Coordinates of C-alpha atoms in Angstrom, one line a residue:
M102 CA 100.6 51.1 205.9
E103 CA 97.9 53.3 205.4
N104 CA 100.3 56.6 205.0
E105 CA 102.7 54.4 202.8
K106 CA 99.7 53.8 200.4
C107 CA 99.1 57.6 200.3
V108 CA 102.7 58.4 199.6
D109 CA 103.0 56.1 196.7
S110 CA 99.2 56.7 195.1
Q111 CA 99.3 58.4 191.8
K112 CA 97.0 60.5 190.0
A113 CA 95.4 60.2 186.4
V114 CA 93.6 62.3 184.1
F115 CA 91.4 60.3 181.2
V116 CA 90.8 61.9 178.1
I117 CA 87.7 60.2 176.8
D118 CA 86.3 59.8 173.2
I119 CA 88.0 62.8 171.9
Q120 CA 88.2 61.5 168.7
E121 CA 88.1 62.1 164.7
D122 CA 84.7 61.1 164.6
Y123 CA 83.4 62.9 167.1
T124 CA 85.1 66.3 167.2
G125 CA 87.4 66.3 164.1
D126 CA 87.0 67.6 160.7
T127 CA 85.3 64.7 159.1
A128 CA 83.0 64.2 161.9
K129 CA 79.5 63.3 160.8
A130 CA 76.1 64.5 162.1
P131 CA 75.0 64.5 164.6
F132 CA 78.9 65.4 165.6
P133 CA 80.9 67.2 165.9
Y134 CA 80.1 68.5 169.1
K135 CA 79.2 72.4 169.5
D136 CA 82.1 74.4 170.3
S137 CA 84.7 71.3 170.1
S138 CA 87.8 73.9 169.1
N139 CA 87.0 75.3 172.6
L140 CA 86.8 72.3 174.4
I141 CA 90.1 70.9 172.9
T142 CA 91.7 73.9 173.8
K143 CA 90.7 73.5 177.4
V144 CA 91.3 69.8 177.4
N145 CA 94.9 70.4 176.1
K146 CA 95.8 73.0 178.8
I147 CA 94.7 70.2 181.3
I148 CA 96.8 67.7 179.7
E149 CA 99.7 70.4 180.2
V150 CA 98.9 71.1 183.8
A151 CA 98.7 67.2 184.2
S152 CA 102.2 66.7 182.7
E153 CA 103.6 69.6 184.5
K154 CA 102.3 68.0 187.9
N155 CA 103.5 64.4 187.1
I156 CA 100.0 63.0 186.7
I157 CA 99.4 60.4 184.5
V158 CA 97.7 60.9 181.0
V159 CA 95.4 58.4 179.6
Y160 CA 93.6 58.2 176.4
I161 CA 90.3 56.4 176.0
R162 CA 89.0 55.7 172.5
Q163 CA 85.7 54.2 171.7
E164 CA 85.8 51.3 169.3
F165 CA 82.8 49.6 168.0
D166 CA 83.4 46.1 167.1
G167 CA 81.9 42.9 166.2
V168 CA 78.4 42.4 164.8
L169 CA 76.4 44.0 167.6
G170 CA 79.0 46.8 168.1
K171 CA 79.1 47.5 164.3
M172 CA 75.3 47.6 164.5
F173 CA 75.0 49.9 167.2
S174 CA 76.8 52.2 165.9
K175 CA 75.3 52.3 162.8
L176 CA 71.9 52.6 164.3
F177 CA 72.5 55.1 166.9
C178 CA 75.9 56.9 166.1
N179 CA 75.5 57.2 162.2
G180 CA 78.4 54.7 161.6
T181 CA 81.0 56.5 163.8
A182 CA 83.9 54.7 165.9
I183 CA 84.0 51.5 164.0
K184 CA 86.9 49.5 165.0
G185 CA 89.6 49.9 162.3
N186 CA 88.1 53.2 160.7
Q187 CA 90.1 56.5 160.7
G188 CA 87.8 58.1 162.7
T189 CA 88.5 56.1 165.8
E190 CA 92.0 58.0 166.0
I191 CA 92.3 60.4 168.8
D192 CA 91.7 63.9 167.5
K193 CA 94.8 65.3 165.8
R194 CA 94.3 68.7 167.8
I195 CA 94.9 66.8 171.1
N196 CA 98.5 66.9 172.6
I197 CA 99.5 63.3 173.0
K198 CA 101.6 63.3 176.2
S199 CA 102.2 59.5 176.5
N200 CA 101.4 56.2 174.8
N201 CA 98.6 55.4 177.5
I202 CA 95.9 54.8 175.0
F203 CA 93.2 52.4 175.5
S204 CA 90.1 51.2 173.6
K205 CA 86.7 50.3 174.8
G206 CA 83.5 48.8 173.4
A207 CA 81.1 49.8 175.9
P208 CA 80.5 53.4 177.4
D209 CA 82.6 52.7 180.7
A210 CA 86.3 52.7 180.2
F211 CA 86.9 50.0 182.7
S212 CA 85.2 47.8 180.0
N213 CA 88.6 47.2 178.9
S214 CA 90.5 45.3 181.8
V215 CA 93.7 46.0 180.6
L216 CA 93.1 49.8 181.8
E217 CA 92.4 48.5 185.4
E218 CA 95.7 46.5 185.2
F219 CA 97.5 49.5 184.3
L220 CA 96.2 51.6 186.7
K221 CA 96.9 49.1 189.6
K222 CA 100.5 48.8 188.4
H223 CA 100.9 52.6 188.6
R224 CA 99.4 52.9 192.0
V225 CA 96.4 55.0 190.7
N226 CA 93.9 56.0 193.2
T227 CA 92.4 59.4 192.0
I228 CA 90.9 59.9 188.5
Y229 CA 90.0 63.1 186.7
L230 CA 87.8 62.8 184.0
V231 CA 87.5 65.2 180.7
G232 CA 86.0 64.3 177.2
L233 CA 82.7 63.1 175.8
D234 CA 79.9 62.7 176.7
A235 CA 79.0 63.9 180.0
E236 CA 75.6 61.9 179.9
Y237 CA 77.2 58.8 178.5
C238 CA 80.8 57.4 178.7
V239 CA 82.3 60.2 181.2
Y240 CA 79.3 59.3 183.6
A241 CA 79.6 55.6 182.9
T242 CA 83.6 55.8 183.4
A243 CA 83.1 57.8 186.4
K244 CA 80.4 55.1 188.0
G245 CA 82.9 52.1 186.7
A246 CA 86.0 54.0 188.7
L247 CA 83.8 54.4 191.9
K248 CA 82.7 51.1 192.1
R249 CA 86.5 50.0 191.9
G250 CA 87.2 52.3 194.8
Y251 CA 89.0 55.1 192.9
N252 CA 88.5 58.8 194.1
V253 CA 86.6 60.5 191.1
S254 CA 86.5 64.3 189.7
I255 CA 84.7 65.7 186.6
I256 CA 86.5 68.9 185.0
K257 CA 83.5 70.2 184.2
D258 CA 84.8 72.7 181.8
G259 CA 86.8 70.1 179.8
I260 CA 83.8 67.5 179.1
A261 CA 81.0 68.1 176.5
L262 CA 77.3 67.2 176.6
K263 CA 75.5 66.8 173.3
A264 CA 72.1 67.6 175.3
E265 CA 73.2 70.9 176.8
W266 CA 69.8 71.5 178.2
K267 CA 70.6 68.6 181.0
W268 CA 73.4 69.8 182.4
N269 CA 71.9 71.3 185.6
E270 CA 70.3 67.7 186.2
L271 CA 73.2 65.8 185.2
I272 CA 75.6 67.6 187.5
K273 CA 72.9 66.6 190.4
K274 CA 73.1 63.4 189.3
Y275 CA 77.1 63.2 189.4
E276 CA 77.1 64.7 193.0
R277 CA 74.1 62.3 194.4
D278 CA 76.4 59.2 193.3
G279 CA 79.7 60.8 195.0
I280 CA 81.4 62.2 192.0
K281 CA 83.3 65.5 192.6
I282 CA 82.6 68.4 190.1
I283 CA 85.7 70.5 190.0
S284 CA 86.8 73.2 187.3
S285 CA 90.2 73.4 185.4
E286 CA 91.2 76.2 187.5
D287 CA 90.9 73.7 190.5
F288 CA 92.8 70.9 188.9

């Protein structure tokens, strides 16, 4: 039965929070991320490789909703990613290869229970993460995936970190938590 599970298992790439409000032409300070064009080029290559390897591509969008969510966005994120606004859309430069688009109201993508149902339905056991931000939503989603028993890898050159001076510290934190760090060449 264990071998059967391995044969039936699937992999998925999560493209996290690469949205118009964070990387697009209309991004407001403190965004867009430094060198977001390079990030998007790298992520699009990862999406292409995933498609060629029949790896499921999942797109995750931050959407702040409700009074508390909107207040948080206005206080800490300059009013970005408020549900219903154009800025919540996936950055138009990202290659959309599927309709697997899920919204989240918290840093961890697993805050959307429909996402986990989707992963179970498709027998996903390994998740690769790319997107924004390595310190917050990517990390929270990686931790959420580990907690649920998934194998988790971060594709380092496919993620961005606003506080770039924290890379070394953050990589150590990922590794301590059991999150694998790979490059797009190893994907």
